[in-house]
Coordinates of C-alpha atoms in Angstrom, one line a residue:
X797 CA 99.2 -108.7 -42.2
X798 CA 95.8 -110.2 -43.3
X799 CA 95.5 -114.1 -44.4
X800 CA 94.6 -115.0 -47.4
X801 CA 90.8 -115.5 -47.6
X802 CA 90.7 -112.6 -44.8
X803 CA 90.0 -108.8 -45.0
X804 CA 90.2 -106.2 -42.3
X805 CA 87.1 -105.4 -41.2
X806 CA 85.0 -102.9 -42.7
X807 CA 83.4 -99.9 -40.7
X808 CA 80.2 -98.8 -42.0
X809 CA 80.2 -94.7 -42.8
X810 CA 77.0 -92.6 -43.2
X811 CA 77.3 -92.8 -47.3
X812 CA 77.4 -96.7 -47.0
X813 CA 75.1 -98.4 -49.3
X814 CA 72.6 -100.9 -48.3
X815 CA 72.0 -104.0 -49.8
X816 CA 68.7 -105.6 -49.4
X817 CA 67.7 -108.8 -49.8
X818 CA 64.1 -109.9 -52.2
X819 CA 62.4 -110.4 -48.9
X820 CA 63.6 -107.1 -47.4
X821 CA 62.3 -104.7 -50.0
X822 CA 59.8 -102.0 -48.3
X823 CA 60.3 -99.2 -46.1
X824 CA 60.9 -100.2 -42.9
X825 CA 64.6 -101.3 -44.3
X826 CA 65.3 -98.6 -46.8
X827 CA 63.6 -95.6 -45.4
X828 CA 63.8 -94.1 -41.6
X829 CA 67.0 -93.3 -40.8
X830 CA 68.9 -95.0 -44.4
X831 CA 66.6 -92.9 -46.6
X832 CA 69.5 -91.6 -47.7
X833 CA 71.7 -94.5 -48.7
X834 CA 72.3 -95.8 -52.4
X835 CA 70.5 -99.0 -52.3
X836 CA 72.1 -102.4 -54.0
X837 CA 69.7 -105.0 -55.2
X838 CA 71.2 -108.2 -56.3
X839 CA 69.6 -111.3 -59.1
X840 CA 71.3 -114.2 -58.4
X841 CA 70.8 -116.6 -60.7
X842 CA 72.6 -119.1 -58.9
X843 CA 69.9 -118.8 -55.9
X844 CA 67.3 -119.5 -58.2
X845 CA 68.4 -122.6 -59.6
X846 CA 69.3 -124.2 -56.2
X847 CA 65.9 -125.7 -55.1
X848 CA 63.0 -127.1 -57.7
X849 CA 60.6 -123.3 -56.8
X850 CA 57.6 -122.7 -57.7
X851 CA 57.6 -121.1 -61.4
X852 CA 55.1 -118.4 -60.0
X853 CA 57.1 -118.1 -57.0
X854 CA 59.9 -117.2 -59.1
X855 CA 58.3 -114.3 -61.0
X856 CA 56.8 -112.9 -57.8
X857 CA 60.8 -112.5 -56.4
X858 CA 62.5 -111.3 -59.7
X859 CA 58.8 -108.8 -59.9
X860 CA 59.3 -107.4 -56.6
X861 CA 62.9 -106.7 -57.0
X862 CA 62.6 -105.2 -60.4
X863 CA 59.8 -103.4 -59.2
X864 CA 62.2 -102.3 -56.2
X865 CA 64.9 -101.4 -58.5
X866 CA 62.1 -98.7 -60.8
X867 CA 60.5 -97.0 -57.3
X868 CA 64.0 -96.8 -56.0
X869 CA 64.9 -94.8 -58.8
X870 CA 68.6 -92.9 -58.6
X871 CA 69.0 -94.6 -55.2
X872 CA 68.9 -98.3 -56.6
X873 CA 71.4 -100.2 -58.8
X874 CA 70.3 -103.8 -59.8
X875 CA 72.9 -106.4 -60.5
X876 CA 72.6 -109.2 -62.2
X877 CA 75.4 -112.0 -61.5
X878 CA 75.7 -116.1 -60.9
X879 CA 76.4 -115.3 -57.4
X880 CA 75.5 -112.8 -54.7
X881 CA 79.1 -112.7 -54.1
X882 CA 79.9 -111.7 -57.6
X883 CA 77.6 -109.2 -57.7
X884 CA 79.2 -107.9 -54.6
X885 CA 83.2 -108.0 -55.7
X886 CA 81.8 -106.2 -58.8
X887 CA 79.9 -103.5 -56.8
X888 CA 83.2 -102.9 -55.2
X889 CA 82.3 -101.1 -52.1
X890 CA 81.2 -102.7 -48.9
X891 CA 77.7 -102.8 -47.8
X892 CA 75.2 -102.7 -44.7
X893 CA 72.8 -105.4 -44.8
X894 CA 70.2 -106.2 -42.3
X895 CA 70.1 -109.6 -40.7
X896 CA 68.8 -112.1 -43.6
X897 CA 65.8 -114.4 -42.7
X898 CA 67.4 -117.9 -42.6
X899 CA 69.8 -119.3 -40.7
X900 CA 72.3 -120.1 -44.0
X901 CA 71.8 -116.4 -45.6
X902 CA 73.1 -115.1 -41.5
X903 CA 76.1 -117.6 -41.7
X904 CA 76.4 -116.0 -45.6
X905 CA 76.5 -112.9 -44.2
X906 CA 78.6 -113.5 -41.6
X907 CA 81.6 -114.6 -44.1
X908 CA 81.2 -112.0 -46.4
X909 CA 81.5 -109.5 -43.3
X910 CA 85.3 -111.4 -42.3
X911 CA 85.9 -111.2 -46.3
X912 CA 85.3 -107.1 -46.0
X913 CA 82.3 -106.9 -48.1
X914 CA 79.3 -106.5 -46.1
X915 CA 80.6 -103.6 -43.6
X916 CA 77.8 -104.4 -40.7
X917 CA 74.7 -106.1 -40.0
X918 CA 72.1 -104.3 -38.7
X919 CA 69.1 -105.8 -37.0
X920 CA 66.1 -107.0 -38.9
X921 CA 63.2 -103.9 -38.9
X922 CA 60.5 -106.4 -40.9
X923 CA 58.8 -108.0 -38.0
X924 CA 57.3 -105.6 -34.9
X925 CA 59.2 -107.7 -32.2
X926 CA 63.1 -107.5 -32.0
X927 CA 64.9 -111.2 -31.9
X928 CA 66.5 -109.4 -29.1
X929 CA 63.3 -108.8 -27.0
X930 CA 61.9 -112.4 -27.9
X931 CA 65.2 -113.8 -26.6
X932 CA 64.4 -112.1 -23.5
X933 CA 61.0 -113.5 -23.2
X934 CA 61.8 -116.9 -24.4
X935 CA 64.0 -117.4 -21.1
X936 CA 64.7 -121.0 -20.1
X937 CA 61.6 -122.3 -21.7
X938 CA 61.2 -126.0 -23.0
X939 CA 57.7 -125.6 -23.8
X940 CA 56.1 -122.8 -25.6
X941 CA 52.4 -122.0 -25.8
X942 CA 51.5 -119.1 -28.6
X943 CA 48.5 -117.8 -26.6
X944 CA 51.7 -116.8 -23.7
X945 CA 53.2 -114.7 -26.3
X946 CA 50.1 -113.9 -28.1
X947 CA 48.8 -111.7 -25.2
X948 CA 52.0 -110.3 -23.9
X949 CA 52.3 -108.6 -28.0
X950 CA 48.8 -107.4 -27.3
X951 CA 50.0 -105.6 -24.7
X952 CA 53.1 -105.0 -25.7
X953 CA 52.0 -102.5 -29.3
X954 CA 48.9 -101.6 -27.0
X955 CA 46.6 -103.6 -29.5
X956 CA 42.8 -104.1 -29.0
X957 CA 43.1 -103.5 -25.4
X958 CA 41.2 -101.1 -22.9
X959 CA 44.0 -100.1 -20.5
X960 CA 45.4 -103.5 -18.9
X961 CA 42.2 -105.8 -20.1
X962 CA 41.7 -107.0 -23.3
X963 CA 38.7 -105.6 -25.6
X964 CA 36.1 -107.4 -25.2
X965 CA 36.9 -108.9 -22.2
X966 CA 38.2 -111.4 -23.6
X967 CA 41.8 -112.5 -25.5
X968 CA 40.8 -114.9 -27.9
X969 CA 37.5 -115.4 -30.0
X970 CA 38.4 -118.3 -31.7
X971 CA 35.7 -120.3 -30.6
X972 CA 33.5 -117.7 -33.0
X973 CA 35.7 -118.4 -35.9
X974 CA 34.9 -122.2 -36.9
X975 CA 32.0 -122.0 -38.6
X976 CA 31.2 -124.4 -41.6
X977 CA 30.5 -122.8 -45.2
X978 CA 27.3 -121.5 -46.0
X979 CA 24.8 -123.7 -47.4
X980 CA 23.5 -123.7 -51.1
X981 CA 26.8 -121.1 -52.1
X982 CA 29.3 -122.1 -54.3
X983 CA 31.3 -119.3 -52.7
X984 CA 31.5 -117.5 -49.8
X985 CA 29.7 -114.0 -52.0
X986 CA 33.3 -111.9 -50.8
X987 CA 33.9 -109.0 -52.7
X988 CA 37.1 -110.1 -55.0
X989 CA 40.7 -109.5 -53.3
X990 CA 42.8 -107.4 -54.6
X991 CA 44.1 -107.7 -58.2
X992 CA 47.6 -106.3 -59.2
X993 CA 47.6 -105.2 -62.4
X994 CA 50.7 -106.8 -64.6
X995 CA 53.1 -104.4 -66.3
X996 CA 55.8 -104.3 -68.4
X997 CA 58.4 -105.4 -65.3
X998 CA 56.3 -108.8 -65.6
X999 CA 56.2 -109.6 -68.7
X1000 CA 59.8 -109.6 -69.1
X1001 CA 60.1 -111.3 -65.9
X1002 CA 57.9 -114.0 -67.5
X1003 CA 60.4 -113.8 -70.8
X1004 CA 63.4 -114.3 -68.5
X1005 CA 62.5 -116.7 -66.7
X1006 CA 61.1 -118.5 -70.2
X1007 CA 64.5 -118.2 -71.4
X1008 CA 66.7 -119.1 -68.4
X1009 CA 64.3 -122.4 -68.4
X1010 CA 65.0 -123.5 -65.3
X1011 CA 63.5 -126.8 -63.5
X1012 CA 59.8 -125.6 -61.5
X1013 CA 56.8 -126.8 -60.5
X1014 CA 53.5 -125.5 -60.9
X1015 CA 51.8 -123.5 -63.6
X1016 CA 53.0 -119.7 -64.7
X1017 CA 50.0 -118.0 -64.5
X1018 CA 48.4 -114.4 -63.7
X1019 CA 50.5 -112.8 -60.7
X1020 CA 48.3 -112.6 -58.1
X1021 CA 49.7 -110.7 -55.2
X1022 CA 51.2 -107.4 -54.0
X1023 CA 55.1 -107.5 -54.6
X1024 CA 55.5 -103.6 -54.1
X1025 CA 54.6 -100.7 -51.0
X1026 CA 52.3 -99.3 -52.8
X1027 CA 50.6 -102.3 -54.0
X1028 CA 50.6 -104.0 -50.5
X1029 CA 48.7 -100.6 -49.1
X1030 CA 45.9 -101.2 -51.7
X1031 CA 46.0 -104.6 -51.0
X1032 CA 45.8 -104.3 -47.5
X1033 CA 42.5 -101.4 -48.1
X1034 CA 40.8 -103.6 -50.1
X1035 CA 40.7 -106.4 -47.3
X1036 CA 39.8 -104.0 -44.5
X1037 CA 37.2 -102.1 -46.2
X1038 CA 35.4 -105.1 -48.2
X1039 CA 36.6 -108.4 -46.8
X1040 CA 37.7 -108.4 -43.2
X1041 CA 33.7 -108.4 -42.0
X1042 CA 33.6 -112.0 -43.0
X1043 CA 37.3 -113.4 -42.6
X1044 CA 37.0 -114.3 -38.8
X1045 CA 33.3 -116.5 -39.1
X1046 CA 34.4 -118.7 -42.2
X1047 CA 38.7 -119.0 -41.8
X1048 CA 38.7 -122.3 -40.7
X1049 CA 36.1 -123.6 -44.1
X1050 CA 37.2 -124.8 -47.2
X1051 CA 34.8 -124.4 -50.5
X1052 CA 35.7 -125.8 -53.8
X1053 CA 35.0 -123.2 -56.2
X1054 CA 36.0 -120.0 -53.7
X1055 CA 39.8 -120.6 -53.4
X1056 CA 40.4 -117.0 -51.4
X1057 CA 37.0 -117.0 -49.5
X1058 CA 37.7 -114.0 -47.5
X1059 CA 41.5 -114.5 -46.6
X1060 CA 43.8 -111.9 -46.8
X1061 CA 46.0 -112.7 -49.0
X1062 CA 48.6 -110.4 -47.4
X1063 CA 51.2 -113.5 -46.7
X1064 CA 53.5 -112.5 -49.7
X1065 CA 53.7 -108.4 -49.4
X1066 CA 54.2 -109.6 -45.6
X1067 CA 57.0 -112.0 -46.2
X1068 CA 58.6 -109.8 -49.3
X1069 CA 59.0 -107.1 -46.8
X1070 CA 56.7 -104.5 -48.8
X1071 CA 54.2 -104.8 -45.9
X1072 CA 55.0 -104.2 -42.4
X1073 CA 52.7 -106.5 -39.4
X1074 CA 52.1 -103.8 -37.8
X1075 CA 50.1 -101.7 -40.3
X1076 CA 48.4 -104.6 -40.8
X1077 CA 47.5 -105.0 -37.4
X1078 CA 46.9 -101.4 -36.7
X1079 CA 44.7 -100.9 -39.7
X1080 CA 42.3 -104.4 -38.8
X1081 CA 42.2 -102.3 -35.1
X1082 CA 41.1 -99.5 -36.6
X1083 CA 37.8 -100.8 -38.4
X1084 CA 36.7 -102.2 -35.5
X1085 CA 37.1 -98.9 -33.6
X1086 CA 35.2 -97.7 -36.7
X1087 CA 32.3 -100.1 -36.3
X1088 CA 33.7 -101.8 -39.1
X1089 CA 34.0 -105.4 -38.7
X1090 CA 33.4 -107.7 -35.6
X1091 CA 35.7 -107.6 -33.0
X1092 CA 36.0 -111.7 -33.4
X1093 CA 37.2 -111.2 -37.3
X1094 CA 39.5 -108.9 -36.4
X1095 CA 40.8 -110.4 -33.5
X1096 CA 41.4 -113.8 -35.3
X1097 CA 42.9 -111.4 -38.2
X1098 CA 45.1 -109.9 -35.5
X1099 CA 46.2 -112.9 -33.8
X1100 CA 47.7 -114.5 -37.3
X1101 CA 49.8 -111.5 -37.8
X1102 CA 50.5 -110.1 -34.2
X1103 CA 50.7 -113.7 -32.4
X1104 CA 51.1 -116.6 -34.6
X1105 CA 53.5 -115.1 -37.6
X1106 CA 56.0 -113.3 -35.6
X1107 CA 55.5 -116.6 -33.4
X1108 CA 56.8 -119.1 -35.8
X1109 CA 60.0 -116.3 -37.0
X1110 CA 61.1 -116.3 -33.6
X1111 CA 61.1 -119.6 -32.7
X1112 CA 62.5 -120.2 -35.8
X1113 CA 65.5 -118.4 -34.5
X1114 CA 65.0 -119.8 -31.3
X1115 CA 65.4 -123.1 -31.6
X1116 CA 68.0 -123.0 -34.3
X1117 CA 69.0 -125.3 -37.5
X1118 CA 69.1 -128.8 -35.2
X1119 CA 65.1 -128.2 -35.0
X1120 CA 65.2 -129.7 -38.3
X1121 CA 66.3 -132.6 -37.6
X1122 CA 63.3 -133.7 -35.5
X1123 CA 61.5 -136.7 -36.2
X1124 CA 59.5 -137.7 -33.0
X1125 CA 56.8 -139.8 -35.0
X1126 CA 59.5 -141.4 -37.0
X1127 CA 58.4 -140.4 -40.4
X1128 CA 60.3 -142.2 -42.6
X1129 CA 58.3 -142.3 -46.1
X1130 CA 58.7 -140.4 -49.3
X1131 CA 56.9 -138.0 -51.0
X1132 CA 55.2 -139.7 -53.7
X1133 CA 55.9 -138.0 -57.0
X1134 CA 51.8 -137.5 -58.0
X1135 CA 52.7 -135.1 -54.3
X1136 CA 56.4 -133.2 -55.8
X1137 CA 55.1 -132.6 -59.1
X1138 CA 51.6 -131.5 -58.2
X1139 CA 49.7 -133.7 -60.4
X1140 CA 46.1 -133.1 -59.2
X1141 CA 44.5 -135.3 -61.9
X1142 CA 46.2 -138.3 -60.5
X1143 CA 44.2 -137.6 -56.6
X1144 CA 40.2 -138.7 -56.5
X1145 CA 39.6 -137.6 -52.4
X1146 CA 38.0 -133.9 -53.4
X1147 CA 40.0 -132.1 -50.4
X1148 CA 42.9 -133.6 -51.7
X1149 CA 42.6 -132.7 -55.2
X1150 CA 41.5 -129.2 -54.8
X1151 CA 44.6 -128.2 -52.4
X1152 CA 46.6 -129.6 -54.7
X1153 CA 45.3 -127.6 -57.2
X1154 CA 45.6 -124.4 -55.6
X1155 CA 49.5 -125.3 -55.3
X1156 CA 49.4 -126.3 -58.8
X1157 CA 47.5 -123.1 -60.2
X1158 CA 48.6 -120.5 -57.6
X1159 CA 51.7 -121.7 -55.2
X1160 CA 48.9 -121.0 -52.8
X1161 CA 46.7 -122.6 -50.7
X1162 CA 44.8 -121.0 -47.1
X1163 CA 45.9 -122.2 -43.6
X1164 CA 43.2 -125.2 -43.8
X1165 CA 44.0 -126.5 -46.8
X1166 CA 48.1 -126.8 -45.5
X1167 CA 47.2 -127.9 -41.6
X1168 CA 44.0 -130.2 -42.0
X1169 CA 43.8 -131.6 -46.2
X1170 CA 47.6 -131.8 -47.2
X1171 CA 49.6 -131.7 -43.5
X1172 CA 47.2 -134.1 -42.1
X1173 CA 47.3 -136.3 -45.0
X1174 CA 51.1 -136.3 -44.7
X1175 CA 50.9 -136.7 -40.9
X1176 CA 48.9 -139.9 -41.5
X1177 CA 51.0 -141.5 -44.1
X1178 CA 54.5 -140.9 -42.6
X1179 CA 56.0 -138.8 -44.9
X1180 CA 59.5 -137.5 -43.5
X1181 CA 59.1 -134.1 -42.0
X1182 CA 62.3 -132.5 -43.1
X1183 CA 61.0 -133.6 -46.6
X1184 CA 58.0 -132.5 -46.5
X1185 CA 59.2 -129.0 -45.0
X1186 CA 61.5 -128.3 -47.9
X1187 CA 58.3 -129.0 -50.0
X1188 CA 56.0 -126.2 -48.7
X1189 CA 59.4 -123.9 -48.5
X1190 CA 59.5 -124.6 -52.2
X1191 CA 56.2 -125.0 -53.6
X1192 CA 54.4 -122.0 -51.9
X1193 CA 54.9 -118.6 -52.9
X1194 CA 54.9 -117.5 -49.3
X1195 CA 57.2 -120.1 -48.4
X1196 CA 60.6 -118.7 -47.4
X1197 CA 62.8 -120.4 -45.2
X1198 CA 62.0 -118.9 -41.9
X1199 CA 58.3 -119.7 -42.4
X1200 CA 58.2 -123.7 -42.8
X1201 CA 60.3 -125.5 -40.4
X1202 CA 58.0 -124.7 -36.9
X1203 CA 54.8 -125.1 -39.2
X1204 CA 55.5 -128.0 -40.6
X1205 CA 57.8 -129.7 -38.1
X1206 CA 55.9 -128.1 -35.1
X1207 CA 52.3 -127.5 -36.0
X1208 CA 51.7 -129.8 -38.9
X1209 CA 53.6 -133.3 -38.4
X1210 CA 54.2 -132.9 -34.7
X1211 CA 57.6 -133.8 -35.4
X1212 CA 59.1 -132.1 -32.4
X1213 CA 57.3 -134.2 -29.9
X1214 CA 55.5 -131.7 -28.8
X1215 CA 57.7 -128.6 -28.2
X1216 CA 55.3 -126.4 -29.9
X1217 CA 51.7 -128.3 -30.2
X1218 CA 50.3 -130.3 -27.9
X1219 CA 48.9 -132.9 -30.1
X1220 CA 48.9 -134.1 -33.5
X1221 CA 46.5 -132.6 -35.9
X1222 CA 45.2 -135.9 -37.6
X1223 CA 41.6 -136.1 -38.2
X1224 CA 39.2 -138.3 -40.2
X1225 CA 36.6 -136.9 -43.3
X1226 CA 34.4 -136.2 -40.8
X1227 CA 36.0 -132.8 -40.0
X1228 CA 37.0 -131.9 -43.4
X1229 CA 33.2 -133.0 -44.4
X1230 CA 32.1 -130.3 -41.7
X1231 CA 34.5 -127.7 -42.6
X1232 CA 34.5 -127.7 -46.7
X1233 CA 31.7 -128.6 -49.5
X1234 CA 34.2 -130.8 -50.6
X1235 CA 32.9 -134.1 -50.0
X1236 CA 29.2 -134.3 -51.3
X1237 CA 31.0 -134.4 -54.3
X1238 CA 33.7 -137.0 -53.6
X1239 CA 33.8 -140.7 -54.5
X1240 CA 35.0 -141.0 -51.3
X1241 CA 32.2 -141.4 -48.3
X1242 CA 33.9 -140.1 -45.2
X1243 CA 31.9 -141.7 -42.8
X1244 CA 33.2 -145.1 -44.5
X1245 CA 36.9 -146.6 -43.3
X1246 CA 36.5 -149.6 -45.0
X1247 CA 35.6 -150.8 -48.6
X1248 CA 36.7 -149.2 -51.9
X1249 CA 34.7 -146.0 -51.2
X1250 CA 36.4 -145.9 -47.7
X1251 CA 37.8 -142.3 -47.2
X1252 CA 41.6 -142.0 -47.1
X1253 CA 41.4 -139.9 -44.6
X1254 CA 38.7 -141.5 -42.4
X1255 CA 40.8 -144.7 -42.8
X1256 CA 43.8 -143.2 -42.5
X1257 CA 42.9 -141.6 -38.9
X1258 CA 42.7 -145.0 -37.5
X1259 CA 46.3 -146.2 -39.1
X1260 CA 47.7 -143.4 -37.6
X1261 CA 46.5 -143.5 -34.4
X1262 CA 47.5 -147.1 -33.9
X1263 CA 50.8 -146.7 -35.0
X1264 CA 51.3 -144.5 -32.2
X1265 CA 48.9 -145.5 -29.9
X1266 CA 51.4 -145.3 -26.9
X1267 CA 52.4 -141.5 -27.5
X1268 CA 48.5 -141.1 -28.1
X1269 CA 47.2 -142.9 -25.5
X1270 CA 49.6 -140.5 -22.8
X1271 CA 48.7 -137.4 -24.1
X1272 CA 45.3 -136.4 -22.5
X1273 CA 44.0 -134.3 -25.4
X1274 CA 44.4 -138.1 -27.5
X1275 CA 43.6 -140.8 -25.1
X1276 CA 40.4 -141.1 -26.5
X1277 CA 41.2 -141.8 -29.6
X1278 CA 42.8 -144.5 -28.5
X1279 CA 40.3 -146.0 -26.6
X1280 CA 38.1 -144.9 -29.4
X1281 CA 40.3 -147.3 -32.2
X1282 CA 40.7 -150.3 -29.6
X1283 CA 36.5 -150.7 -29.9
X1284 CA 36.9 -150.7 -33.9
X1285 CA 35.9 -154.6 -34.8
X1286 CA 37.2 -154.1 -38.0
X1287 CA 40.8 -152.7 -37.0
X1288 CA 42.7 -155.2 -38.6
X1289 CA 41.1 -154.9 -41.8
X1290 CA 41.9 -151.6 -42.1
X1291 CA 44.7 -151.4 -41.0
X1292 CA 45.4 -153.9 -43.9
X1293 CA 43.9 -152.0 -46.2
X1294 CA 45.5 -148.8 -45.7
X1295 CA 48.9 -150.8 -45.7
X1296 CA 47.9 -151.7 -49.3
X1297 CA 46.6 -147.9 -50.1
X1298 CA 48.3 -146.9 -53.1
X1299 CA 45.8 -144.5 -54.3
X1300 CA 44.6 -141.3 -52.7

């Protein structure tokens, strides 16, 4: 006899629907071999009241799944409910699902499976390496280096390689992707990225969500990226063929008035599901067989889908929900509101002020902006990493829950001690005057670490490396900025002034 709270398990039949989740929506779940199945999509209104989102992040969910829900067509039903387990006791048959992309939505799953309605979970088809095969690769590691797993991918999906050597002749071109802006541009010259055009699906998403008023941050505004198949292939064409050319030279700059430069702006079809890494990979390999971009653009292109994002979602899995707990540095300050609300007017550093914008404006900033202006500035001012982690899950459109916690604990705040980076990423202006046009225009001088013009971040460099000056000073990519900080004559001062630093 079953308990209560119990049901028999559930075996999954051939005319078993499938119920995909917002970030599961293209056809690598529902087509193939479940072509056939009637298709369940669920709005839970509870899910989108649970954290403070994005408002823009919002619309781009409830857009793709609506979106989902039309294309689908006789296949789909859409439910509405508080709950996804409403919705579910309502449907009233059991479903397959595929493995969800956090670790809470597998333990979800997991009980709904022993409470008889999910019928089986299937394996996740969004990413081109199985957890499965990683698992395998992953061994008895304690230290992970990217470029390890990078290559074996390469070879694994046969991608930009001449037999057993790389293209080239070489596996990484990195080195050829750092330069600074051009000169005398305001912006980069790019052809635009690709533009979806808003339909009627939006605009009631917009009246919904208007109606629902629920507690965001950021501006609604124009939506700005692919949330369906067919708009993630166009997408994905209009990079290639006009954009791709000049991604690899210029990824690493930053320019005030060009806020997409020439990035691909392919991390939300990606992470919704409605574009799979490998035809993004395979169609970047493809204009350079065509002659039509340099090998070192579309290698770096390559490398952020094929190595570094199916990187971070498997050690995400890897190293479990404890990795979040990490605090190596001891970070132990808060987020200052002027930072949770996105108030960009309240910032003076130029860097600063413009990624904040982009968050504000768009729930998007480029990989720069989040590693070197707004991690690094967080890295150098303490801010708790599990904090600051459920902030870029939150405030960035492509921020679901898989994506953040190796970024920002691993990458970004080096909160791991080192598991996945081997050093810190702190820097002072001088970099970020390098890198962006941002600082001719500042009222901060970054070559300055004291005084009222002093740059935060120039400053803030030196704070940081002293307060961990015996983790630097061990670490042989960092020892000489130690050695570096103990010839400062003016340490003390400031250090004493940063302690004072209110203002950013």
């Amino acid at each position: 006899m079953a308990r209560a709270g119990y049901s028999p398990p559930v075996t999954a039949h051939d005319d078993t629907p499938l119920w995909l989740f917002a970030d599961q929506l293209g056809p690598a779940v529902y087509g193939g071999e479940h072509a056939h199945r009637e298709i369940l999509l669920v709005e839970a209104s509870s899910a989108l009241r649970r954290r403070r989102y994005h408002r823009q992040k919002l619309h781009l969910v409830l857009s793709a799944l609506r979106h989902a829900e039309r294309d689908l067509g006789d296949r789909a039903t859409l439910l509405k409910a508080d709950t996804y387990t409403d919705a579910l006791e309502r449907f009233g048959r059991p479903v397959l699902v595929h493995e969800p992309t956090s670790h809470a939505a597998e333990r979800f799953v997991h009980r709904l499976k022993k409470h008889g309605l999910v019928a089986d979970i299937l394996p996740t088809p969004t990413f081109a390496l199985p957890r499965a095969d990683f698992a395998g690769w992953a061994g008895n590691r304690t230290r992970f280096r990217m470029e390890d797993f990078y290559r074996d991918q390469r070879r694994r999906f046969d991608v930009l390689m001449n037999g057993a050597d790389p293209v080239g002749g070489r596996w990484n071109y990195d080195e050829d992707n750092r330069e600074s802006p051009p000169k005398k541009q305001a912006t980069l010259g790019t052809p635009k990225p690709y533009r979806p055009h808003e339909d009627d699906i939006d605009d009631q998403v917009r009246r919904d969500l208007d109606r629902m008023d629920i507690d965001t941050v950021g501006d609604d505004g124009p939506r700005l990226f692919a949330v369906t198949p067919s708009e993630a292939k166009r997408a994905l064409t209009r990079f290639i063929d006009h954009r791709l050319e000049l991604f690899g030279r210029y990824e690493d700059a930053m320019m005030g008035q060009d806020w997409a430069m020439s990035h691909s702006l392919l991390s939300v079809p990606l992470n919704l599901g409605v574009l799979h890494p490998l035809d993004a990979v395979h169609a970047a390999e493809q204009a350079y067989r065509r002659q039509q971009a340099p090998l070192a653009a579309v290698e770096g292109f390559i490398r952020q889908i094929l190595g570094w994002r199916e990187y971070m979602w498997h050690l995400y899995w890897h190293f479990g929900p404890a990795y979040l707990r990490n605090n190596k540095l001891d970070a132990r300050a808060k987020l200052p509101d002027w930072w949770i609300d996105l108030d960009a007017d309240a910032v003076t550093a130029e860097c600063l002020r413009h990624a904040l914008m982009g968050v504000r404006d768009r729930g998007w900033t480029h990989h720069i902006q989040r590693l070197m202006v707004l991690g690094n500035h967080a890295l150098q001012r303490g801010y708790h990493p599990r904090e600051l982690t459920e902030w870029f899950a939150t405030a960035y459109v492509d921020g679901f829950r898989w994506v953040m916690p190796t970024n920002v604990l691993g990458m970004s705040q080096h909160a791991d001690g080192g598991k996945l980076a081997t050093k810190p990423y702190a820097s002072g202006g001088a970099y970020i005057n390098k890198m962006s046009d941002h600082c001719a225009d500042c009222a901060y001088d970054p070559k300055k670490r004291l005084g009222d013009d002093a740059c935060p971040f120039t400053a803030g460099y030196w704070a940081f490396v002293h307060r961990h000056r015996d983790l630097l000073a061990k670490n042989n990519r960092t020892q000489r900025a130690v050695s570096s900080m103990e010839r400062l004559k003016d340490l003390d001062a400031v250090l004493e002034q940063e302690k004072a630093r209110t203002h950013f």
